[in-house]
PDB file of C-alpha atoms and ligand atoms in Angstrom:
ATOM      1  CA  UNK L  18       0.003  -0.015   0.005  1.00  0.00           C
ATOM      2  CA  UNK L  19       1.306   3.413  -0.918  1.00  0.00           C
ATOM      3  CA  UNK L  20       2.052   5.857   1.888  1.00  0.00           C
ATOM      4  CA  UNK L  21       2.514   9.514   2.654  1.00  0.00           C
ATOM      5  CA  UNK L  22       5.546  10.024   4.887  1.00  0.00           C
ATOM      6  CA  UNK L  23       6.707  13.336   6.359  1.00  0.00           C
ATOM      7  CA  UNK L  24      10.371  13.386   7.221  1.00  0.00           C
ATOM      8  CA  UNK L  25      10.874  16.262   9.562  1.00  0.00           C
ATOM      9  CA  UNK L  26      13.473  17.941  11.705  1.00  0.00           C
ATOM     10  CA  UNK L  27      15.129  21.312  12.260  1.00  0.00           C
ATOM     11  CA  UNK L  28      17.033  23.119   9.529  1.00  0.00           C
ATOM     12  CA  UNK L  29      20.393  21.496   8.695  1.00  0.00           C
ATOM     13  CA  UNK L  30      19.616  18.029  10.059  1.00  0.00           C
ATOM     14  CA  UNK L  31      19.955  16.211   6.727  1.00  0.00           C
ATOM     15  CA  UNK L  32      16.486  16.201   5.206  1.00  0.00           C
ATOM     16  CA  UNK L  33      17.573  17.074   1.655  1.00  0.00           C
ATOM     17  CA  UNK L  34      20.381  14.589   1.877  1.00  0.00           C
ATOM     18  CA  UNK L  35      17.928  11.903   2.897  1.00  0.00           C
ATOM     19  CA  UNK L  36      15.625  12.963   0.035  1.00  0.00           C
ATOM     20  CA  UNK L  37      18.429  12.412  -2.456  1.00  0.00           C
ATOM     21  CA  UNK L  38      19.422   9.122  -0.864  1.00  0.00           C
ATOM     22  CA  UNK L  39      15.874   7.858  -0.961  1.00  0.00           C
ATOM     23  CA  UNK L  40      15.521   8.805  -4.595  1.00  0.00           C
ATOM     24  CA  UNK L  41      18.838   7.104  -5.361  1.00  0.00           C
ATOM     25  CA  UNK L  42      17.819   3.910  -3.647  1.00  0.00           C
ATOM     26  CA  UNK L  43      14.426   3.700  -5.302  1.00  0.00           C
ATOM     27  CA  UNK L  44      15.885   4.505  -8.712  1.00  0.00           C
ATOM     28  CA  UNK L  45      18.507   1.789  -8.238  1.00  0.00           C
ATOM     29  CA  UNK L  46      15.677  -0.733  -7.836  1.00  0.00           C
ATOM     30  CA  UNK L  47      14.017   0.375 -11.046  1.00  0.00           C
ATOM     31  CA  UNK L  48      11.313   2.620  -9.544  1.00  0.00           C
ATOM     32  CA  UNK L  49      10.497   5.899 -11.201  1.00  0.00           C
ATOM     33  CA  UNK L  50      10.022   9.124  -9.273  1.00  0.00           C
ATOM     34  CA  UNK L  51       9.472  12.790  -9.697  1.00  0.00           C
ATOM     35  CA  UNK L  52      11.382  15.349  -7.601  1.00  0.00           C
ATOM     36  CA  UNK L  53       9.819  18.553  -6.376  1.00  0.00           C
ATOM     37  CA  UNK L  54      11.056  21.388  -4.230  1.00  0.00           C
ATOM     38  CA  UNK L  55      10.172  24.981  -3.469  1.00  0.00           C
ATOM     39  CA  UNK L  56      12.538  27.876  -2.709  1.00  0.00           C
ATOM     40  CA  UNK L  57      15.644  25.744  -2.498  1.00  0.00           C
ATOM     41  CA  UNK L  58      18.669  27.854  -1.586  1.00  0.00           C
ATOM     42  CA  UNK L  59      20.419  26.697  -4.777  1.00  0.00           C
ATOM     43  CA  UNK L  60      17.717  28.303  -6.881  1.00  0.00           C
ATOM     44  CA  UNK L  61      14.598  27.493  -8.843  1.00  0.00           C
ATOM     45  CA  UNK L  62      14.105  23.945 -10.067  1.00  0.00           C
ATOM     46  CA  UNK L  63      16.791  22.531  -7.802  1.00  0.00           C
ATOM     47  CA  UNK L  64      17.026  20.244  -4.799  1.00  0.00           C
ATOM     48  CA  UNK L  65      20.324  20.691  -2.984  1.00  0.00           C
ATOM     49  CA  UNK L  66      21.959  19.242   0.078  1.00  0.00           C
ATOM     50  CA  UNK L  67      24.705  20.875   2.173  1.00  0.00           C
ATOM     51  CA  UNK L  68      26.768  17.738   1.543  1.00  0.00           C
ATOM     52  CA  UNK L  69      27.249  19.043  -1.970  1.00  0.00           C
ATOM     53  CA  UNK L  70      24.763  16.907  -3.979  1.00  0.00           C
ATOM     54  CA  UNK L  71      22.304  18.815  -6.131  1.00  0.00           C
ATOM     55  CA  UNK L  72      19.751  17.635  -8.722  1.00  0.00           C
ATOM     56  CA  UNK L  73      17.109  19.134 -10.985  1.00  0.00           C
ATOM     57  CA  UNK L  74      13.641  19.342  -9.495  1.00  0.00           C
ATOM     58  CA  UNK L  75      10.220  20.584 -10.452  1.00  0.00           C
ATOM     59  CA  UNK L  76       9.614  23.928  -8.741  1.00  0.00           C
ATOM     60  CA  UNK L  77       6.386  23.975  -6.733  1.00  0.00           C
ATOM     61  CA  UNK L  78       4.571  27.256  -7.240  1.00  0.00           C
ATOM     62  CA  UNK L  79       1.405  28.727  -5.832  1.00  0.00           C
ATOM     63  CA  UNK L  80      -0.587  27.350  -8.740  1.00  0.00           C
ATOM     64  CA  UNK L  81       1.045  23.914  -8.849  1.00  0.00           C
ATOM     65  CA  UNK L  82      -1.579  21.207  -8.781  1.00  0.00           C
ATOM     66  CA  UNK L  83       0.103  17.904  -7.934  1.00  0.00           C
ATOM     67  CA  UNK L  84      -2.886  15.870  -8.995  1.00  0.00           C
ATOM     68  CA  UNK L  85      -3.029  17.437 -12.491  1.00  0.00           C
ATOM     69  CA  UNK L  86       0.731  17.359 -12.804  1.00  0.00           C
ATOM     70  CA  UNK L  87       1.008  13.642 -12.093  1.00  0.00           C
ATOM     71  CA  UNK L  88      -2.029  12.616 -14.072  1.00  0.00           C
ATOM     72  CA  UNK L  89      -0.711  14.593 -17.068  1.00  0.00           C
ATOM     73  CA  UNK L  90       2.671  12.877 -16.771  1.00  0.00           C
ATOM     74  CA  UNK L  91       1.026   9.487 -16.719  1.00  0.00           C
ATOM     75  CA  UNK L  92      -1.118  10.356 -19.769  1.00  0.00           C
ATOM     76  CA  UNK L  93       2.126  11.127 -21.564  1.00  0.00           C
ATOM     77  CA  UNK L  94       3.362   7.649 -20.699  1.00  0.00           C
ATOM     78  CA  UNK L  95       5.659   8.503 -17.787  1.00  0.00           C
ATOM     79  CA  UNK L  96       5.761   5.948 -15.029  1.00  0.00           C
ATOM     80  CA  UNK L  97       5.403   7.599 -11.624  1.00  0.00           C
ATOM     81  CA  UNK L  98       5.910   5.280  -8.622  1.00  0.00           C
ATOM     82  CA  UNK L  99       6.806   7.907  -6.024  1.00  0.00           C
ATOM     83  CA  UNK L 100       7.266  11.601  -5.396  1.00  0.00           C
ATOM     84  CA  UNK L 101      10.090  13.274  -3.498  1.00  0.00           C
ATOM     85  CA  UNK L 102       8.806  16.582  -2.111  1.00  0.00           C
ATOM     86  CA  UNK L 103      11.451  18.765  -0.474  1.00  0.00           C
ATOM     87  CA  UNK L 104      10.902  22.069   1.398  1.00  0.00           C
ATOM     88  CA  UNK L 105       7.336  20.833   1.930  1.00  0.00           C
ATOM     89  CA  UNK L 106       6.783  23.381   4.702  1.00  0.00           C
ATOM     90  CA  UNK L 107       6.305  25.901   1.855  1.00  0.00           C
ATOM     91  CA  UNK L 108       3.533  23.926   0.149  1.00  0.00           C
ATOM     92  CA  UNK L 109      -0.081  25.033   0.615  1.00  0.00           C
ATOM     93  CA  UNK L 110      -2.586  22.936   2.570  1.00  0.00           C
ATOM     94  CA  UNK L 111      -4.424  22.257  -0.724  1.00  0.00           C
ATOM     95  CA  UNK L 112      -1.195  20.942  -2.304  1.00  0.00           C
ATOM     96  CA  UNK L 113      -0.639  18.614   0.651  1.00  0.00           C
ATOM     97  CA  UNK L 114      -4.212  17.371   0.271  1.00  0.00           C
ATOM     98  CA  UNK L 115      -3.467  16.695  -3.434  1.00  0.00           C
ATOM     99  CA  UNK L 116      -0.450  14.629  -2.361  1.00  0.00           C
ATOM    100  CA  UNK L 117      -2.579  12.574   0.006  1.00  0.00           C
ATOM    101  CA  UNK L 118      -5.095  11.965  -2.762  1.00  0.00           C
ATOM    102  CA  UNK L 119      -2.356  10.680  -5.075  1.00  0.00           C
ATOM    103  CA  UNK L 120      -1.311   8.222  -2.411  1.00  0.00           C
ATOM    104  CA  UNK L 121      -4.844   6.964  -1.825  1.00  0.00           C
ATOM    105  CA  UNK L 122      -6.243   6.955  -5.319  1.00  0.00           C
ATOM    106  CA  UNK L 123      -3.241   6.381  -7.563  1.00  0.00           C
ATOM    107  CA  UNK L 124      -1.067   4.333  -5.215  1.00  0.00           C
ATOM    108  CA  UNK L 125       1.940   6.650  -5.485  1.00  0.00           C
ATOM    109  CA  UNK L 126       4.313   6.851  -2.516  1.00  0.00           C
ATOM    110  CA  UNK L 127       4.930  10.421  -1.390  1.00  0.00           C
ATOM    111  CA  UNK L 128       8.020  11.201   0.600  1.00  0.00           C
ATOM    112  CA  UNK L 129       7.837  14.762   1.925  1.00  0.00           C
ATOM    113  CA  UNK L 130      10.676  16.585   3.701  1.00  0.00           C
ATOM    114  CA  UNK L 131      10.566  19.814   5.650  1.00  0.00           C
ATOM    115  CA  UNK L 132      10.888  21.767   8.841  1.00  0.00           C
ATOM    116  CA  UNK L 133       7.780  21.864  11.011  1.00  0.00           C
ATOM    117  CA  UNK L 134       8.022  25.275  12.625  1.00  0.00           C
ATOM    118  CA  UNK L 135       9.181  28.744  11.688  1.00  0.00           C
ATOM    119  CA  UNK L 136      11.501  31.056  13.570  1.00  0.00           C
ATOM    120  CA  UNK L 137       8.641  32.000  15.938  1.00  0.00           C
ATOM    121  CA  UNK L 138       7.969  28.306  16.695  1.00  0.00           C
ATOM    122  CA  UNK L 139       4.654  28.401  14.735  1.00  0.00           C
ATOM    123  CA  UNK L 140       3.866  25.548  12.427  1.00  0.00           C
ATOM    124  CA  UNK L 141       4.057  26.233   8.705  1.00  0.00           C
ATOM    125  CA  UNK L 142       0.667  25.601   7.098  1.00  0.00           C
ATOM    126  CA  UNK L 143       2.089  22.890   4.795  1.00  0.00           C
ATOM    127  CA  UNK L 144       3.785  21.133   7.695  1.00  0.00           C
ATOM    128  CA  UNK L 145       0.665  21.302   9.859  1.00  0.00           C
ATOM    129  CA  UNK L 146      -1.390  19.639   7.111  1.00  0.00           C
ATOM    130  CA  UNK L 147       1.309  16.997   6.612  1.00  0.00           C
ATOM    131  CA  UNK L 148       1.308  16.167  10.321  1.00  0.00           C
ATOM    132  CA  UNK L 149      -2.466  15.886  10.130  1.00  0.00           C
ATOM    133  CA  UNK L 150      -2.534  13.658   7.054  1.00  0.00           C
ATOM    134  CA  UNK L 151       0.698  11.683   6.903  1.00  0.00           C
ATOM    135  CA  UNK L 152       0.678   7.903   7.450  1.00  0.00           C
ATOM    136  CA  UNK L 153       3.945   8.424   9.312  1.00  0.00           C
ATOM    137  CA  UNK L 154       5.940  11.402  10.580  1.00  0.00           C
ATOM    138  CA  UNK L 155       9.606  10.465  10.839  1.00  0.00           C
ATOM    139  CA  UNK L 156      11.982  12.620  12.869  1.00  0.00           C
ATOM    140  CA  UNK L 157      15.440  12.477  11.390  1.00  0.00           C
ATOM    141  CA  UNK L 158      17.910  10.349  13.297  1.00  0.00           C
ATOM    142  CA  UNK L 159      20.955  12.632  12.898  1.00  0.00           C
ATOM    143  CA  UNK L 160      20.623  15.247  15.590  1.00  0.00           C
ATOM    144  CA  UNK L 161      21.486  18.842  14.886  1.00  0.00           C
ATOM    145  CA  UNK L 162      22.894  20.481  17.985  1.00  0.00           C
ATOM    146  CA  UNK L 163      22.426  23.733  19.813  1.00  0.00           C
ATOM    147  CA  UNK L 164      25.634  25.695  20.663  1.00  0.00           C
ATOM    148  CA  UNK L 165      25.256  24.291  24.260  1.00  0.00           C
ATOM    149  CA  UNK L 166      25.469  20.715  22.983  1.00  0.00           C
ATOM    150  CA  UNK L 167      21.820  19.809  23.554  1.00  0.00           C
ATOM    151  CA  UNK L 168      19.713  18.497  20.753  1.00  0.00           C
ATOM    152  CA  UNK L 169      18.469  21.393  18.622  1.00  0.00           C
ATOM    153  CA  UNK L 170      14.694  21.422  18.315  1.00  0.00           C
ATOM    154  CA  UNK L 171      13.947  24.944  17.170  1.00  0.00           C
ATOM    155  CA  UNK L 172      14.958  27.245  14.318  1.00  0.00           C
ATOM    156  CA  UNK L 173      16.026  30.775  15.143  1.00  0.00           C
ATOM    157  CA  UNK L 174      16.304  33.600  12.600  1.00  0.00           C
ATOM    158  CA  UNK L 175      19.261  35.902  13.149  1.00  0.00           C
ATOM    159  CA  UNK L 176      20.546  39.212  11.938  1.00  0.00           C
ATOM    160  CA  UNK L 177      24.211  39.788  12.713  1.00  0.00           C
ATOM    161  CA  UNK L 178      24.001  36.755  14.990  1.00  0.00           C
ATOM    162  CA  UNK L 179      21.165  38.197  17.071  1.00  0.00           C
ATOM    163  CA  UNK L 180      17.890  36.375  17.198  1.00  0.00           C
ATOM    164  CA  UNK L 181      14.878  38.246  15.793  1.00  0.00           C
ATOM    165  CA  UNK L 182      11.242  37.515  16.379  1.00  0.00           C
ATOM    166  CA  UNK L 183       9.618  39.873  13.914  1.00  0.00           C
ATOM    167  CA  UNK L 184       9.366  39.410  10.164  1.00  0.00           C
ATOM    168  CA  UNK L 185       7.746  37.458   7.310  1.00  0.00           C
ATOM    169  CA  UNK L 186       7.239  33.756   7.831  1.00  0.00           C
ATOM    170  CA  UNK L 187       9.148  32.924   4.653  1.00  0.00           C
ATOM    171  CA  UNK L 188      12.684  34.218   4.154  1.00  0.00           C
ATOM    172  CA  UNK L 189      14.896  31.828   2.240  1.00  0.00           C
ATOM    173  CA  UNK L 190      18.314  31.540   3.902  1.00  0.00           C
ATOM    174  CA  UNK L 191      21.044  29.385   5.316  1.00  0.00           C
ATOM    175  CA  UNK L 192      22.379  28.415   8.718  1.00  0.00           C
ATOM    176  CA  UNK L 193      25.635  29.946   9.931  1.00  0.00           C
ATOM    177  CA  UNK L 194      26.831  33.318  10.854  1.00  0.00           C
ATOM    178  CA  UNK L 195      26.636  35.618   7.865  1.00  0.00           C
ATOM    179  CA  UNK L 196      27.301  39.241   8.755  1.00  0.00           C
ATOM    180  CA  UNK L 197      24.341  41.625   8.442  1.00  0.00           C
ATOM    181  CA  UNK L 198      22.290  39.142   6.468  1.00  0.00           C
ATOM    182  CA  UNK L 199      19.286  37.139   7.632  1.00  0.00           C
ATOM    183  CA  UNK L 200      20.552  33.752   8.656  1.00  0.00           C
ATOM    184  CA  UNK L 201      19.308  30.875  10.794  1.00  0.00           C
ATOM    185  CA  UNK L 202      20.650  28.986  13.788  1.00  0.00           C
ATOM    186  CA  UNK L 203      19.260  25.833  15.337  1.00  0.00           C
ATOM    187  CA  UNK L 204      18.786  25.972  19.116  1.00  0.00           C
ATOM    188  CA  UNK L 205      17.450  23.858  21.954  1.00  0.00           C
ATOM    189  CA  UNK L 206      14.095  25.097  23.319  1.00  0.00           C
ATOM    190  CA  UNK L 207      15.678  26.578  26.405  1.00  0.00           C
ATOM    191  CA  UNK L 208      17.968  28.835  24.416  1.00  0.00           C
ATOM    192  CA  UNK L 209      15.322  29.634  21.816  1.00  0.00           C
ATOM    193  CA  UNK L 210      13.012  30.796  24.565  1.00  0.00           C
ATOM    194  CA  UNK L 211      15.872  32.892  26.048  1.00  0.00           C
ATOM    195  CA  UNK L 212      16.853  34.128  22.588  1.00  0.00           C
ATOM    196  CA  UNK L 213      20.398  33.036  23.194  1.00  0.00           C
ATOM    197  CA  UNK L 214      22.282  32.366  19.999  1.00  0.00           C
ATOM    198  CA  UNK L 215      25.908  31.254  19.810  1.00  0.00           C
ATOM    199  CA  UNK L 216      26.972  34.857  19.213  1.00  0.00           C
ATOM    200  CA  UNK L 217      25.135  36.239  22.228  1.00  0.00           C
ATOM    201  CA  UNK L 218      26.381  33.370  24.379  1.00  0.00           C
ATOM    202  CA  UNK L 219      29.929  34.025  23.257  1.00  0.00           C
ATOM    203  CA  UNK L 220      29.687  37.680  24.003  1.00  0.00           C
ATOM    204  CA  UNK L 221      28.164  36.985  27.380  1.00  0.00           C
ATOM    205  CA  UNK L 222      30.943  34.578  28.325  1.00  0.00           C
ATOM    206  CA  UNK L 223      33.659  37.077  27.345  1.00  0.00           C
ATOM    207  CA  UNK L 224      32.270  39.878  29.489  1.00  0.00           C
ATOM    208  CA  UNK L 225      34.070  40.278  32.793  1.00  0.00           C
ATOM    209  CA  UNK L 226      31.150  39.751  35.102  1.00  0.00           C
ATOM    210  CA  UNK L 227      28.588  38.272  32.661  1.00  0.00           C
ATOM    211  CA  UNK L 228      25.924  40.636  33.935  1.00  0.00           C
ATOM    212  CA  UNK L 229      27.098  44.074  32.910  1.00  0.00           C
ATOM    213  CA  UNK L 230      26.014  43.927  29.281  1.00  0.00           C
ATOM    214  CA  UNK L 231      22.465  44.680  28.293  1.00  0.00           C
ATOM    215  CA  UNK L 232      22.143  42.076  25.557  1.00  0.00           C
ATOM    216  CA  UNK L 233      19.133  42.454  23.258  1.00  0.00           C
ATOM    217  CA  UNK L 234      16.719  39.636  24.015  1.00  0.00           C
ATOM    218  CA  UNK L 235      19.106  37.689  26.246  1.00  0.00           C
ATOM    219  CA  UNK L 236      17.056  37.100  29.369  1.00  0.00           C
ATOM    220  CA  UNK L 237      19.288  34.593  31.072  1.00  0.00           C
TER     221      UNK L 237
HETATM  222  N1  LIG O 325      31.346  19.155   5.467  1.00  0.00           N
HETATM  223  C1  LIG O 325      30.482  18.255   5.935  1.00  0.00           C
HETATM  224  N2  LIG O 325      30.903  17.014   6.335  1.00  0.00           N
HETATM  225  C2  LIG O 325      30.011  16.115   6.807  1.00  0.00           C
HETATM  226  N3  LIG O 325      28.709  16.328   6.911  1.00  0.00           N
HETATM  227  C3  LIG O 325      28.246  17.516   6.571  1.00  0.00           C
HETATM  228  C4  LIG O 325      29.081  18.526   6.070  1.00  0.00           C
HETATM  229  N4  LIG O 325      28.288  19.623   5.764  1.00  0.00           N
HETATM  230  C5  LIG O 325      27.052  19.250   6.122  1.00  0.00           C
HETATM  231  N5  LIG O 325      27.023  18.003   6.584  1.00  0.00           N
HETATM  232  C6  LIG O 325      25.858  17.256   7.045  1.00  0.00           C
HETATM  233  O1  LIG O 325      24.713  17.640   6.277  1.00  0.00           O
HETATM  234  C7  LIG O 325      23.650  17.962   7.113  1.00  0.00           C
HETATM  235  C8  LIG O 325      22.808  19.003   6.412  1.00  0.00           C
HETATM  236  O2  LIG O 325      22.222  18.363   5.267  1.00  0.00           O
HETATM  237  P1  LIG O 325      21.052  18.971   4.455  1.00  0.00           P
HETATM  238  O3  LIG O 325      20.463  17.825   3.716  1.00  0.00           O
HETATM  239  O4  LIG O 325      21.484  20.164   3.683  1.00  0.00           O
HETATM  240  O5  LIG O 325      20.083  19.431   5.673  1.00  0.00           O
HETATM  241  P2  LIG O 325      18.546  19.968   5.625  1.00  0.00           P
HETATM  242  O6  LIG O 325      17.967  19.661   4.318  1.00  0.00           O
HETATM  243  O7  LIG O 325      17.895  19.218   6.778  1.00  0.00           O
HETATM  244  O8  LIG O 325      18.611  21.428   5.954  1.00  0.00           O
HETATM  245  C9  LIG O 325      24.283  18.408   8.423  1.00  0.00           C
HETATM  246  O9  LIG O 325      23.484  18.152   9.558  1.00  0.00           O
HETATM  247  C10 LIG O 325      25.515  17.524   8.517  1.00  0.00           C
HETATM  248  O10 LIG O 325      25.196  16.311   9.134  1.00  0.00           O
HETATM  249  C1  LIG O 326      12.901  28.781  10.275  1.00  0.00           C
HETATM  250  C2  LIG O 326      12.548  29.341   8.936  1.00  0.00           C
HETATM  251  C3  LIG O 326      13.184  28.844   7.809  1.00  0.00           C
HETATM  252  N1  LIG O 326      12.857  29.417   6.597  1.00  0.00           N
HETATM  253  C4  LIG O 326      13.565  28.944   5.379  1.00  0.00           C
HETATM  254  C5  LIG O 326      15.064  29.004   5.408  1.00  0.00           C
HETATM  255  C6  LIG O 326      15.433  27.946   4.436  1.00  0.00           C
HETATM  256  O1  LIG O 326      15.460  28.513   3.115  1.00  0.00           O
HETATM  257  C7  LIG O 326      14.311  26.904   4.549  1.00  0.00           C
HETATM  258  C8  LIG O 326      14.739  25.668   5.328  1.00  0.00           C
HETATM  259  O2  LIG O 326      15.633  24.928   4.548  1.00  0.00           O
HETATM  260  P1  LIG O 326      16.475  23.707   5.163  1.00  0.00           P
HETATM  261  O3  LIG O 326      16.817  22.899   3.923  1.00  0.00           O
HETATM  262  O4  LIG O 326      15.585  22.950   6.120  1.00  0.00           O
HETATM  263  O5  LIG O 326      17.665  24.285   5.840  1.00  0.00           O
HETATM  264  O6  LIG O 326      13.243  27.577   5.228  1.00  0.00           O
HETATM  265  C9  LIG O 326      11.841  30.342   6.486  1.00  0.00           C
HETATM  266  O7  LIG O 326      11.512  30.772   5.351  1.00  0.00           O
HETATM  267  N2  LIG O 326      11.214  30.815   7.590  1.00  0.00           N
HETATM  268  C10 LIG O 326      11.549  30.323   8.815  1.00  0.00           C
HETATM  269  O8  LIG O 326      10.948  30.793   9.836  1.00  0.00           O
END
């Protein structure tokens, strides 16, 4: 029986890598798949992993209808056994419902990959619908880590290393400290709640008494 699986985790935990591995393993066994992504950092129509692998993908847009897309492909004679759907947090709830319908009515496996929550810890609409509809939600085994060494569970948005809590839900970007640009950092809940990024923790530890500085957002 076909299934809808949502592989989830924080940013930078290996989701795109796993998407490429899954595709590779299925292809190696003669199965045929279609690869989709939306807003990949490498650009339009791409699926890229930080490990360096990158492949062509169909870009999911606001008007993408998965049902029509796959049915049209099949009418043209293309075999479609499974779909790889990366950056699925950016898909609409309607698109996620189309994916579920393809699983149930056309027996196509759908493997979706994405982060669950945004920088404010709110679920993305696409991820919320995937959690509601998926046969399985798989949390990735490789743990991404907070600067304190604990398992990272939350995504922080940073500007100049400082965590921000205002802004649009969708801003494409990367993890790491990139000066003056919007970037992201994965944190444990404790440090996300305290708005303590690695930069603010570093600054705090280098101050003489650790209390003198008035750090923006660093409550303890
Ligand atoms: N230079 C490296 N050497 C080994 N592993 C790396 C390297 N760079 C990145 N990785 C691995 O790749 C993971 C990120 O993979 P990626 O598929 O891009 O993540 P995601 O799609 O979840 O954001 C990191 O958690 C790390 O395990
Ligand atoms: C937390 C958060 C992330 N994003 C963006 C940033 C990246 O472009 C993707 C996540 O990609 P990854 O392969 O999982 O690293 O999502 C965003 O737009 N808004 C957010 O709040």
